[in-house]
Amino acid sequence: MAAAGGHIQNLRDEATCSICLDYFKDPVTVPECGHNFCRSCLVLFWGESEAEASCPQCRERVHRRSLVSNRQLANLVEIAKNLSLQEGKEEGGKGGVCEKHQEPLKLFCKEDEAPICLVCDKSKGHKEHEVIPLEEAFEEYKKLTETERLKIVEKFRELRQFLEEQEKGLLSDVEEVEKEIAGRRDEQLARLSRKLSSLERIIQEMEEKRQQPASELLQDVRSTLQRYEKRESPENPLPFPPELRNRILESCDLNHLVEDAMKQWKDAVLYRKQTQKANVTLDPDTAHPQLILSKDRKSLRLGDKPQAQPDNPERFSDRPCVLGREGFTAGRHFWEVTVGSGEWWDVGVARKSVRRKGSFPLFPEEGIWAVRKRGWEYWACTSPDYSPLSLREKPRRIRVTLDYEGGRVSFSDADSGAELYTFSGASFSGETLLPFFHLWGNETPLSIS
């Protein structure tokens, strides 16, 4: 089964556009290089400029009107979609039926971000939640996905525009440098030509003197030698102009800058593809007695008083914290936490060996990498002092990204993509890392998207 899943993933990769990172829509092939893209992605990427176009993947010059529709690739996309749907049904059991009530999933809970049935809608768990028809939710998220796709395409277009501007500037600088070098070369050649002519005249005169009788040559030898000594002595070649050398070095530096920008862009796309979304659930054995977890282990809220729970070693005793059940010892993973309008919370990552009993600071030295909100202020839990975060808007959902081998824990606004804070240079020493949640105050619950 694992091998089959790998083949399906390979098929998905082949059916994915490298611009929008989604399944091909009306795929076309660039004849000059053979790369494939969505037709709309190419149109947006190239823009309305009439300038000569280039392939977004390999930068080879192409003709806009030479695109060829790829029907075989379109068929491949449909096969990949059907296999993905079939795989999802096999993994999800009954798919469109509520596992609890055996009723069709016709509604969508925006608070829990999950499909529910009509019976679920009447239950206490969703009584205060905003619920909409499943079709309406599908259209909303479809528009959101399209918006994200357009953002990615716009970023590619901006990068292409930047590269074209740098290319024009570089070519213009190279042309000016070549003209200046050619002018100085011609000047040097003219000077050397004049000196060569002078030497040729002296040589000819000395040849004529050598043919004269000895008495006449000796009579005039003094004046002949003096004229030779007074000849125009050859000068050293003109030095290479410093200002010209600096312009060439600047052009080389700009080439490196463009190459670095392209490498960073490719690394970012590769990083995104290699980062897997984790299916995070809460571990009730670690939950503080005052925390109330949902039945699906996807959300938590603070109760009015502590519950009767066994004081096992894994459970937090003083701080109202809970850990995720799923642990990570390698790879890149992310999950999203809906914080809503809550004003007192902490979310992040913790070592499995994190202290559970008594009070403790939320520092990396304690095995916790987190961000927090206190009232109207946001902070990164750095040591020895917390670092304030300057945000343009309040995030509704926090994306937590863990790069185990890279020693990084990053936080971003899951809706806008704005980066909040990144812990880097951490050493996890092969220990298991777990999602970490801390909720304080009887307020909006936290839920895992």
Short mmCIF file of C-alpha atoms in Angstrom, two decimals:
data_model
loop_
_atom_site.label_atom_id
_atom_site.label_comp_id
_atom_site.label_asym_id
_atom_site.label_seq_id
_atom_site.Cartn_x
_atom_site.Cartn_y
_atom_site.Cartn_z
CA MET A 1 0.00 0.00 0.00
CA ALA A 2 2.87 2.36 0.79
CA ALA A 3 4.38 1.74 -2.64
CA ALA A 4 1.02 2.41 -4.30
CA GLY A 5 0.71 5.67 -2.37
CA GLY A 6 4.16 6.68 -3.57
CA HIS A 7 3.21 6.01 -7.19
CA ILE A 8 0.04 8.06 -6.79
CA GLN A 9 2.07 10.92 -5.34
CA ASN A 10 4.48 10.73 -8.28
CA LEU A 11 1.49 10.90 -10.62
CA ARG A 12 0.20 13.95 -8.75
CA ASP A 13 3.59 15.65 -9.13
CA GLU A 14 3.58 15.02 -12.88
CA ALA A 15 0.05 16.47 -13.11
CA THR A 16 0.97 19.64 -11.19
CA CYS A 17 1.78 23.04 -12.74
CA SER A 18 5.09 24.46 -11.48
CA ILE A 19 3.64 28.00 -11.38
CA CYS A 20 0.41 27.59 -9.38
CA LEU A 21 1.44 24.27 -7.72
CA ASP A 22 -2.04 22.88 -8.46
CA TYR A 23 -3.42 20.38 -10.98
CA PHE A 24 -3.02 21.56 -14.59
CA LYS A 25 -5.99 23.50 -16.00
CA ASP A 26 -6.08 23.53 -19.82
CA PRO A 27 -2.41 22.38 -19.98
CA VAL A 28 -0.21 23.61 -22.84
CA THR A 29 3.30 22.62 -23.91
CA VAL A 30 6.10 25.03 -24.82
CA PRO A 31 7.53 23.47 -28.04
CA GLU A 32 10.96 25.08 -27.67
CA CYS A 33 11.79 23.31 -24.37
CA GLY A 34 8.95 20.82 -23.78
CA HIS A 35 7.82 22.19 -20.39
CA ASN A 36 4.11 22.21 -19.48
CA PHE A 37 1.99 24.86 -17.73
CA CYS A 38 -1.62 25.95 -17.27
CA ARG A 39 -2.56 28.23 -20.15
CA SER A 40 -3.95 30.86 -17.75
CA CYS A 41 -0.79 30.70 -15.61
CA LEU A 42 1.38 31.48 -18.64
CA VAL A 43 -0.88 34.36 -19.71
CA LEU A 44 -0.70 35.90 -16.24
CA PHE A 45 3.02 35.19 -15.94
CA TRP A 46 3.89 36.86 -19.26
CA GLY A 47 1.48 39.77 -18.74
CA GLU A 48 0.41 42.07 -21.57
CA SER A 49 3.91 43.02 -22.67
CA GLU A 50 4.68 42.41 -26.34
CA ALA A 51 8.32 41.67 -25.52
CA GLU A 52 9.78 38.29 -26.39
CA ALA A 53 8.60 35.70 -23.85
CA SER A 54 10.61 33.08 -21.99
CA CYS A 55 9.84 29.75 -20.31
CA PRO A 56 9.21 30.28 -16.55
CA GLN A 57 11.08 27.07 -15.76
CA CYS A 58 14.23 27.17 -17.92
CA ARG A 59 14.17 30.79 -19.22
CA GLU A 60 14.53 29.68 -22.86
CA ARG A 61 13.16 32.18 -25.37
CA VAL A 62 9.78 31.09 -26.77
CA HIS A 63 7.13 32.32 -29.17
CA ARG A 64 3.84 33.21 -27.47
CA ARG A 65 1.76 31.81 -30.31
CA SER A 66 3.61 28.51 -30.47
CA LEU A 67 1.89 26.94 -27.44
CA VAL A 68 0.39 23.52 -28.07
CA SER A 69 -2.58 22.12 -26.14
CA ASN A 70 -1.60 18.92 -24.37
CA ARG A 71 -4.68 16.66 -24.36
CA GLN A 72 -2.78 13.64 -23.10
CA LEU A 73 -1.62 15.62 -20.06
CA ALA A 74 -5.20 16.81 -19.47
CA ASN A 75 -6.32 13.17 -19.44
CA LEU A 76 -3.48 12.36 -17.03
CA VAL A 77 -4.70 15.13 -14.71
CA GLU A 78 -8.21 13.61 -14.64
CA ILE A 79 -6.74 10.19 -13.83
CA ALA A 80 -4.66 11.70 -11.00
CA LYS A 81 -7.72 13.49 -9.60
CA ASN A 82 -9.83 10.31 -9.69
CA LEU A 83 -7.09 8.27 -8.02
CA SER A 84 -6.72 10.94 -5.31
CA LEU A 85 -10.46 10.91 -4.68
CA GLN A 86 -10.50 7.12 -4.54
CA GLU A 87 -7.52 7.13 -2.17
CA GLY A 88 -9.28 9.69 0.03
CA LYS A 89 -12.43 7.55 0.19
CA GLU A 90 -10.44 4.44 1.09
CA GLU A 91 -8.64 6.30 3.86
CA GLY A 92 -11.71 8.14 5.09
CA GLY A 93 -14.06 5.17 5.29
CA LYS A 94 -17.60 6.27 4.45
CA GLY A 95 -16.57 9.66 3.06
CA GLY A 96 -19.81 11.67 2.74
CA VAL A 97 -21.58 10.12 5.76
CA CYS A 98 -21.27 11.25 9.38
CA GLU A 99 -19.53 8.43 11.26
CA LYS A 100 -21.34 9.31 14.50
CA HIS A 101 -24.95 9.71 13.25
CA GLN A 102 -24.84 7.87 9.89
CA GLU A 103 -26.38 10.94 8.22
CA PRO A 104 -25.22 12.70 5.02
CA LEU A 105 -22.66 15.50 5.51
CA LYS A 106 -24.66 18.44 4.15
CA LEU A 107 -23.37 21.30 6.36
CA PHE A 108 -19.99 22.86 7.13
CA CYS A 109 -18.95 24.21 10.56
CA LYS A 110 -16.75 27.29 10.02
CA GLU A 111 -15.52 27.21 13.63
CA ASP A 112 -14.22 23.63 13.42
CA GLU A 113 -13.62 23.82 9.65
CA ALA A 114 -15.17 20.39 9.10
CA PRO A 115 -18.26 18.93 7.35
CA ILE A 116 -21.13 17.97 9.68
CA CYS A 117 -24.61 16.45 9.37
CA LEU A 118 -27.99 17.91 10.37
CA VAL A 119 -27.91 16.06 13.69
CA CYS A 120 -24.47 17.47 14.51
CA ASP A 121 -25.83 20.95 13.83
CA LYS A 122 -28.48 20.46 16.56
CA SER A 123 -25.95 19.17 19.11
CA LYS A 124 -24.38 21.23 21.90
CA GLY A 125 -20.93 21.00 20.33
CA HIS A 126 -22.00 23.13 17.34
CA LYS A 127 -24.82 25.15 18.93
CA GLU A 128 -22.88 28.43 19.02
CA HIS A 129 -20.90 27.76 15.82
CA GLU A 130 -21.46 29.37 12.45
CA VAL A 131 -22.75 26.69 10.08
CA ILE A 132 -23.34 27.03 6.32
CA PRO A 133 -24.38 24.62 3.54
CA LEU A 134 -21.56 22.37 2.32
CA GLU A 135 -21.89 23.64 -1.27
CA GLU A 136 -21.55 27.24 -0.09
CA ALA A 137 -18.44 26.36 1.94
CA PHE A 138 -17.00 24.60 -1.10
CA GLU A 139 -17.44 27.74 -3.19
CA GLU A 140 -15.88 29.91 -0.47
CA TYR A 141 -12.80 27.74 -0.13
CA LYS A 142 -12.60 27.34 -3.90
CA LYS A 143 -12.43 31.15 -4.21
CA LEU A 144 -9.85 31.25 -1.43
CA THR A 145 -7.72 28.64 -3.23
CA GLU A 146 -8.02 30.57 -6.49
CA THR A 147 -6.96 33.75 -4.69
CA GLU A 148 -3.86 31.98 -3.35
CA ARG A 149 -3.11 30.67 -6.83
CA LEU A 150 -3.32 34.17 -8.28
CA LYS A 151 -1.01 35.44 -5.55
CA ILE A 152 1.60 32.84 -6.50
CA VAL A 153 1.25 33.68 -10.20
CA GLU A 154 1.62 37.38 -9.37
CA LYS A 155 4.82 36.65 -7.45
CA PHE A 156 6.18 34.80 -10.49
CA ARG A 157 5.21 37.75 -12.71
CA GLU A 158 6.98 40.20 -10.41
CA LEU A 159 10.09 38.00 -10.39
CA ARG A 160 10.02 37.79 -14.19
CA GLN A 161 9.67 41.58 -14.47
CA PHE A 162 12.56 42.06 -12.06
CA LEU A 163 14.78 39.67 -14.05
CA GLU A 164 13.90 41.33 -17.35
CA GLU A 165 14.75 44.77 -15.95
CA GLN A 166 18.06 43.50 -14.61
CA GLU A 167 18.76 41.80 -17.94
CA LYS A 168 18.17 45.02 -19.88
CA GLY A 169 20.35 46.97 -17.47
CA LEU A 170 23.15 44.42 -17.67
CA LEU A 171 23.08 44.27 -21.47
CA SER A 172 23.13 48.07 -21.65
CA ASP A 173 26.11 48.24 -19.28
CA VAL A 174 27.94 45.53 -21.20
CA GLU A 175 27.34 47.40 -24.49
CA GLU A 176 28.70 50.66 -23.04
CA VAL A 177 31.71 48.89 -21.57
CA GLU A 178 32.42 47.20 -24.92
CA LYS A 179 32.23 50.58 -26.73
CA GLU A 180 34.59 52.21 -24.24
CA ILE A 181 37.05 49.33 -24.44
CA ALA A 182 36.93 49.45 -28.26
CA GLY A 183 37.61 53.22 -28.23
CA ARG A 184 40.60 52.88 -25.93
CA ARG A 185 41.88 49.96 -28.01
CA ASP A 186 41.73 52.05 -31.23
CA GLU A 187 43.50 54.94 -29.47
CA GLN A 188 46.29 52.65 -28.31
CA LEU A 189 46.65 51.07 -31.76
CA ALA A 190 46.94 54.51 -33.41
CA ARG A 191 49.65 55.54 -30.97
CA LEU A 192 51.58 52.31 -31.53
CA SER A 193 51.22 52.76 -35.30
CA ARG A 194 52.78 56.23 -35.15
CA LYS A 195 55.71 54.93 -33.13
CA LEU A 196 56.18 52.02 -35.50
CA SER A 197 56.33 54.40 -38.48
CA SER A 198 58.97 56.50 -36.69
CA LEU A 199 61.09 53.42 -36.00
CA GLU A 200 60.76 52.26 -39.60
CA ARG A 201 62.10 55.65 -40.85
CA ILE A 202 65.09 55.46 -38.51
CA ILE A 203 65.83 51.88 -39.60
CA GLN A 204 65.65 52.87 -43.28
CA GLU A 205 67.98 55.84 -42.73
CA MET A 206 70.51 53.66 -40.88
CA GLU A 207 70.40 51.10 -43.70
CA GLU A 208 71.20 53.88 -46.18
CA LYS A 209 74.08 55.16 -44.01
CA ARG A 210 75.48 51.64 -43.80
CA GLN A 211 75.78 51.53 -47.58
CA GLN A 212 77.94 54.71 -47.66
CA PRO A 213 81.76 54.61 -47.82
CA ALA A 214 83.48 54.32 -44.44
CA SER A 215 84.90 57.87 -44.63
CA GLU A 216 81.44 59.45 -45.13
CA LEU A 217 79.76 57.23 -42.50
CA LEU A 218 82.42 58.08 -39.88
CA GLN A 219 82.19 61.80 -40.64
CA ASP A 220 78.41 61.80 -39.86
CA VAL A 221 78.30 59.04 -37.23
CA ARG A 222 77.99 61.44 -34.26
CA SER A 223 74.87 63.18 -35.62
CA THR A 224 73.33 59.84 -36.65
CA LEU A 225 73.74 58.36 -33.15
CA GLN A 226 72.35 61.51 -31.54
CA ARG A 227 69.24 61.36 -33.72
CA TYR A 228 68.71 57.70 -32.75
CA GLU A 229 69.08 58.51 -29.06
CA LYS A 230 66.52 61.31 -29.41
CA ARG A 231 63.92 59.02 -31.02
CA GLU A 232 60.52 58.79 -29.38
CA SER A 233 60.86 56.12 -26.73
CA PRO A 234 58.03 53.57 -26.47
CA GLU A 235 55.64 54.22 -23.58
CA ASN A 236 54.02 51.70 -21.32
CA PRO A 237 50.52 50.58 -22.35
CA LEU A 238 47.68 52.69 -21.01
CA PRO A 239 46.47 51.41 -17.63
CA PHE A 240 42.99 49.84 -17.45
CA PRO A 241 40.66 52.66 -16.27
CA PRO A 242 39.59 52.13 -12.61
CA GLU A 243 36.08 53.42 -13.27
CA LEU A 244 35.64 50.90 -16.10
CA ARG A 245 36.93 48.10 -13.91
CA ASN A 246 34.44 49.06 -11.17
CA ARG A 247 31.52 49.00 -13.63
CA ILE A 248 32.48 45.51 -14.78
CA LEU A 249 32.73 44.32 -11.16
CA GLU A 250 29.30 45.83 -10.42
CA SER A 251 27.84 43.91 -13.35
CA CYS A 252 29.39 40.69 -12.04
CA ASP A 253 27.97 41.37 -8.56
CA LEU A 254 24.51 41.94 -10.08
CA ASN A 255 24.79 38.62 -11.93
CA HIS A 256 25.45 36.90 -8.61
CA LEU A 257 22.52 38.77 -7.07
CA VAL A 258 20.14 37.53 -9.77
CA GLU A 259 21.51 34.00 -9.48
CA ASP A 260 21.04 34.09 -5.70
CA ALA A 261 17.47 35.38 -6.10
CA MET A 262 16.63 32.56 -8.52
CA LYS A 263 18.19 29.98 -6.20
CA GLN A 264 16.26 31.31 -3.20
CA TRP A 265 13.02 31.19 -5.20
CA LYS A 266 13.62 27.60 -6.31
CA ASP A 267 14.61 26.59 -2.77
CA ALA A 268 11.42 28.18 -1.41
CA VAL A 269 9.23 26.28 -3.90
CA LEU A 270 11.07 23.02 -3.15
CA TYR A 271 10.80 23.69 0.61
CA ARG A 272 7.06 24.21 0.25
CA LYS A 273 6.62 20.98 -1.69
CA GLN A 274 8.63 18.99 0.85
CA THR A 275 6.74 20.36 3.88
CA GLN A 276 3.93 17.98 4.83
CA LYS A 277 0.69 18.94 6.55
CA ALA A 278 0.43 17.04 9.82
CA ASN A 279 -2.83 15.55 11.11
CA VAL A 280 -2.54 16.82 14.69
CA THR A 281 -4.84 15.67 17.51
CA LEU A 282 -4.68 16.48 21.22
CA ASP A 283 -3.40 14.00 23.80
CA PRO A 284 -5.92 13.86 26.70
CA ASP A 285 -3.35 12.18 28.97
CA THR A 286 -1.30 15.42 28.95
CA ALA A 287 -4.18 17.91 29.32
CA HIS A 288 -4.38 20.07 32.44
CA PRO A 289 -7.52 19.11 34.47
CA GLN A 290 -9.19 22.46 33.71
CA LEU A 291 -8.89 22.00 29.93
CA ILE A 292 -11.87 20.47 28.14
CA LEU A 293 -11.06 18.67 24.87
CA SER A 294 -13.57 17.98 22.10
CA LYS A 295 -14.48 14.39 21.27
CA ASP A 296 -12.53 14.51 18.01
CA ARG A 297 -9.47 15.81 19.96
CA LYS A 298 -9.26 18.83 17.64
CA SER A 299 -10.20 21.71 19.95
CA LEU A 300 -9.77 22.77 23.58
CA ARG A 301 -11.37 25.28 25.92
CA LEU A 302 -10.93 26.24 29.55
CA GLY A 303 -13.58 24.96 31.95
CA ASP A 304 -14.93 26.79 34.99
CA LYS A 305 -13.23 24.37 37.39
CA PRO A 306 -10.74 21.48 37.25
CA GLN A 307 -12.10 18.07 36.25
CA ALA A 308 -11.45 14.88 38.14
CA GLN A 309 -8.47 13.50 36.20
CA PRO A 310 -5.76 11.04 37.29
CA ASP A 311 -2.52 12.80 38.20
CA ASN A 312 -0.40 10.76 35.82
CA PRO A 313 3.23 11.81 35.11
CA GLU A 314 2.37 13.03 31.58
CA ARG A 315 -0.31 15.53 32.73
CA PHE A 316 0.40 19.25 33.23
CA SER A 317 -0.43 20.15 36.84
CA ASP A 318 -0.07 23.96 37.15
CA ARG A 319 -0.19 25.48 33.68
CA PRO A 320 -3.34 24.81 31.54
CA CYS A 321 -1.36 23.16 28.73
CA VAL A 322 -1.82 20.16 26.46
CA LEU A 323 0.40 18.43 23.91
CA GLY A 324 -0.37 16.90 20.56
CA ARG A 325 -0.50 13.14 20.31
CA GLU A 326 1.58 12.97 17.12
CA GLY A 327 5.34 13.38 17.52
CA PHE A 328 8.05 14.32 15.01
CA THR A 329 11.67 13.16 14.88
CA ALA A 330 12.52 14.17 11.30
CA GLY A 331 11.26 16.03 8.24
CA ARG A 332 9.30 19.23 7.67
CA HIS A 333 5.73 19.50 8.94
CA PHE A 334 3.10 22.16 9.49
CA TRP A 335 -0.30 22.47 11.14
CA GLU A 336 -2.72 25.35 11.64
CA VAL A 337 -4.41 26.51 14.85
CA THR A 338 -7.55 28.66 14.81
CA VAL A 339 -7.14 31.20 17.61
CA GLY A 340 -10.09 33.39 16.60
CA SER A 341 -10.53 36.45 18.81
CA GLY A 342 -8.96 34.81 21.87
CA GLU A 343 -6.71 37.11 23.90
CA TRP A 344 -4.69 34.71 26.14
CA TRP A 345 -3.00 31.78 24.42
CA ASP A 346 0.34 30.21 23.47
CA VAL A 347 0.92 27.82 20.54
CA GLY A 348 4.08 26.15 19.32
CA VAL A 349 6.29 23.09 19.70
CA ALA A 350 7.67 21.34 22.79
CA ARG A 351 10.10 18.54 23.53
CA LYS A 352 8.51 15.32 24.71
CA SER A 353 10.61 15.68 27.88
CA VAL A 354 9.16 19.13 28.69
CA ARG A 355 8.42 19.74 32.37
CA ARG A 356 4.81 18.81 33.29
CA LYS A 357 4.65 19.60 36.99
CA GLY A 358 4.90 22.99 38.67
CA SER A 359 5.30 26.36 36.98
CA PHE A 360 7.96 26.96 34.33
CA PRO A 361 8.83 29.64 31.73
CA LEU A 362 8.00 29.07 28.07
CA PHE A 363 11.59 29.37 26.82
CA PRO A 364 13.56 27.32 24.27
CA GLU A 365 15.88 26.36 27.16
CA GLU A 366 12.84 24.68 28.72
CA GLY A 367 12.18 22.80 25.48
CA ILE A 368 9.37 25.08 24.21
CA TRP A 369 9.32 27.22 21.04
CA ALA A 370 6.11 29.26 20.97
CA VAL A 371 4.37 32.55 20.22
CA ARG A 372 1.72 34.07 22.47
CA LYS A 373 -1.00 36.67 22.73
CA ARG A 374 -1.68 38.65 25.88
CA GLY A 375 -4.55 41.09 25.53
CA TRP A 376 -3.77 43.17 22.45
CA GLU A 377 -0.07 42.31 22.26
CA TYR A 378 1.73 39.44 20.50
CA TRP A 379 5.08 38.04 21.64
CA ALA A 380 7.65 35.43 20.66
CA CYS A 381 8.68 33.36 23.69
CA THR A 382 12.40 34.09 23.48
CA SER A 383 14.84 34.22 26.38
CA PRO A 384 15.86 35.92 28.55
CA ASP A 385 13.06 38.35 27.53
CA TYR A 386 10.05 37.84 25.30
CA SER A 387 10.25 39.58 21.88
CA PRO A 388 7.28 41.81 20.89
CA LEU A 389 5.80 41.20 17.43
CA SER A 390 4.66 44.07 15.21
CA LEU A 391 1.67 42.85 13.19
CA ARG A 392 -0.41 44.75 10.65
CA GLU A 393 -3.52 42.73 11.42
CA LYS A 394 -4.62 40.19 13.98
CA PRO A 395 -4.13 36.62 12.73
CA ARG A 396 -7.20 34.39 12.95
CA ARG A 397 -5.25 31.22 12.23
CA ILE A 398 -1.62 30.53 13.13
CA ARG A 399 0.46 28.20 10.95
CA VAL A 400 3.21 26.38 12.86
CA THR A 401 6.01 24.99 10.65
CA LEU A 402 8.68 22.63 12.00
CA ASP A 403 11.89 21.94 10.08
CA TYR A 404 13.49 19.26 12.25
CA GLU A 405 16.82 18.84 10.44
CA GLY A 406 17.08 22.61 9.84
CA GLY A 407 16.53 23.39 13.53
CA ARG A 408 13.77 25.91 12.76
CA VAL A 409 10.28 26.56 14.14
CA SER A 410 8.36 29.20 12.17
CA PHE A 411 5.04 30.94 12.78
CA SER A 412 2.94 32.73 10.17
CA ASP A 413 -0.56 34.05 9.52
CA ALA A 414 -2.24 31.09 7.79
CA ASP A 415 -4.62 33.37 5.87
CA SER A 416 -2.33 36.17 4.66
CA GLY A 417 0.96 34.23 4.68
CA ALA A 418 2.68 37.01 6.69
CA GLU A 419 5.60 35.72 8.76
CA LEU A 420 5.26 36.27 12.51
CA TYR A 421 8.50 34.87 13.93
CA THR A 422 11.11 32.14 13.30
CA PHE A 423 13.25 30.34 15.87
CA SER A 424 16.44 29.19 14.13
CA GLY A 425 19.61 27.38 15.09
CA ALA A 426 17.83 25.02 17.47
CA SER A 427 19.28 21.58 18.22
CA PHE A 428 16.59 18.98 18.87
CA SER A 429 19.17 16.22 19.56
CA GLY A 430 17.03 13.47 18.07
CA GLU A 431 14.29 13.96 20.67
CA THR A 432 10.60 13.73 19.76
CA LEU A 433 8.86 17.09 19.30
CA LEU A 434 5.12 17.56 19.97
CA PRO A 435 2.62 20.34 19.15
CA PHE A 436 2.14 22.57 22.22
CA PHE A 437 -0.98 24.51 23.33
CA HIS A 438 -1.52 26.79 26.33
CA LEU A 439 -4.89 28.45 27.00
CA TRP A 440 -5.65 30.93 29.76
CA GLY A 441 -8.91 32.68 30.62
CA ASN A 442 -12.47 31.53 30.00
CA GLU A 443 -12.68 32.69 26.40
CA THR A 444 -12.60 31.60 22.76
CA PRO A 445 -11.37 28.00 22.39
CA LEU A 446 -8.41 26.93 20.28
CA SER A 447 -8.98 24.46 17.46
CA ILE A 448 -6.72 22.58 15.08
CA SER A 449 -7.60 23.15 11.42
#
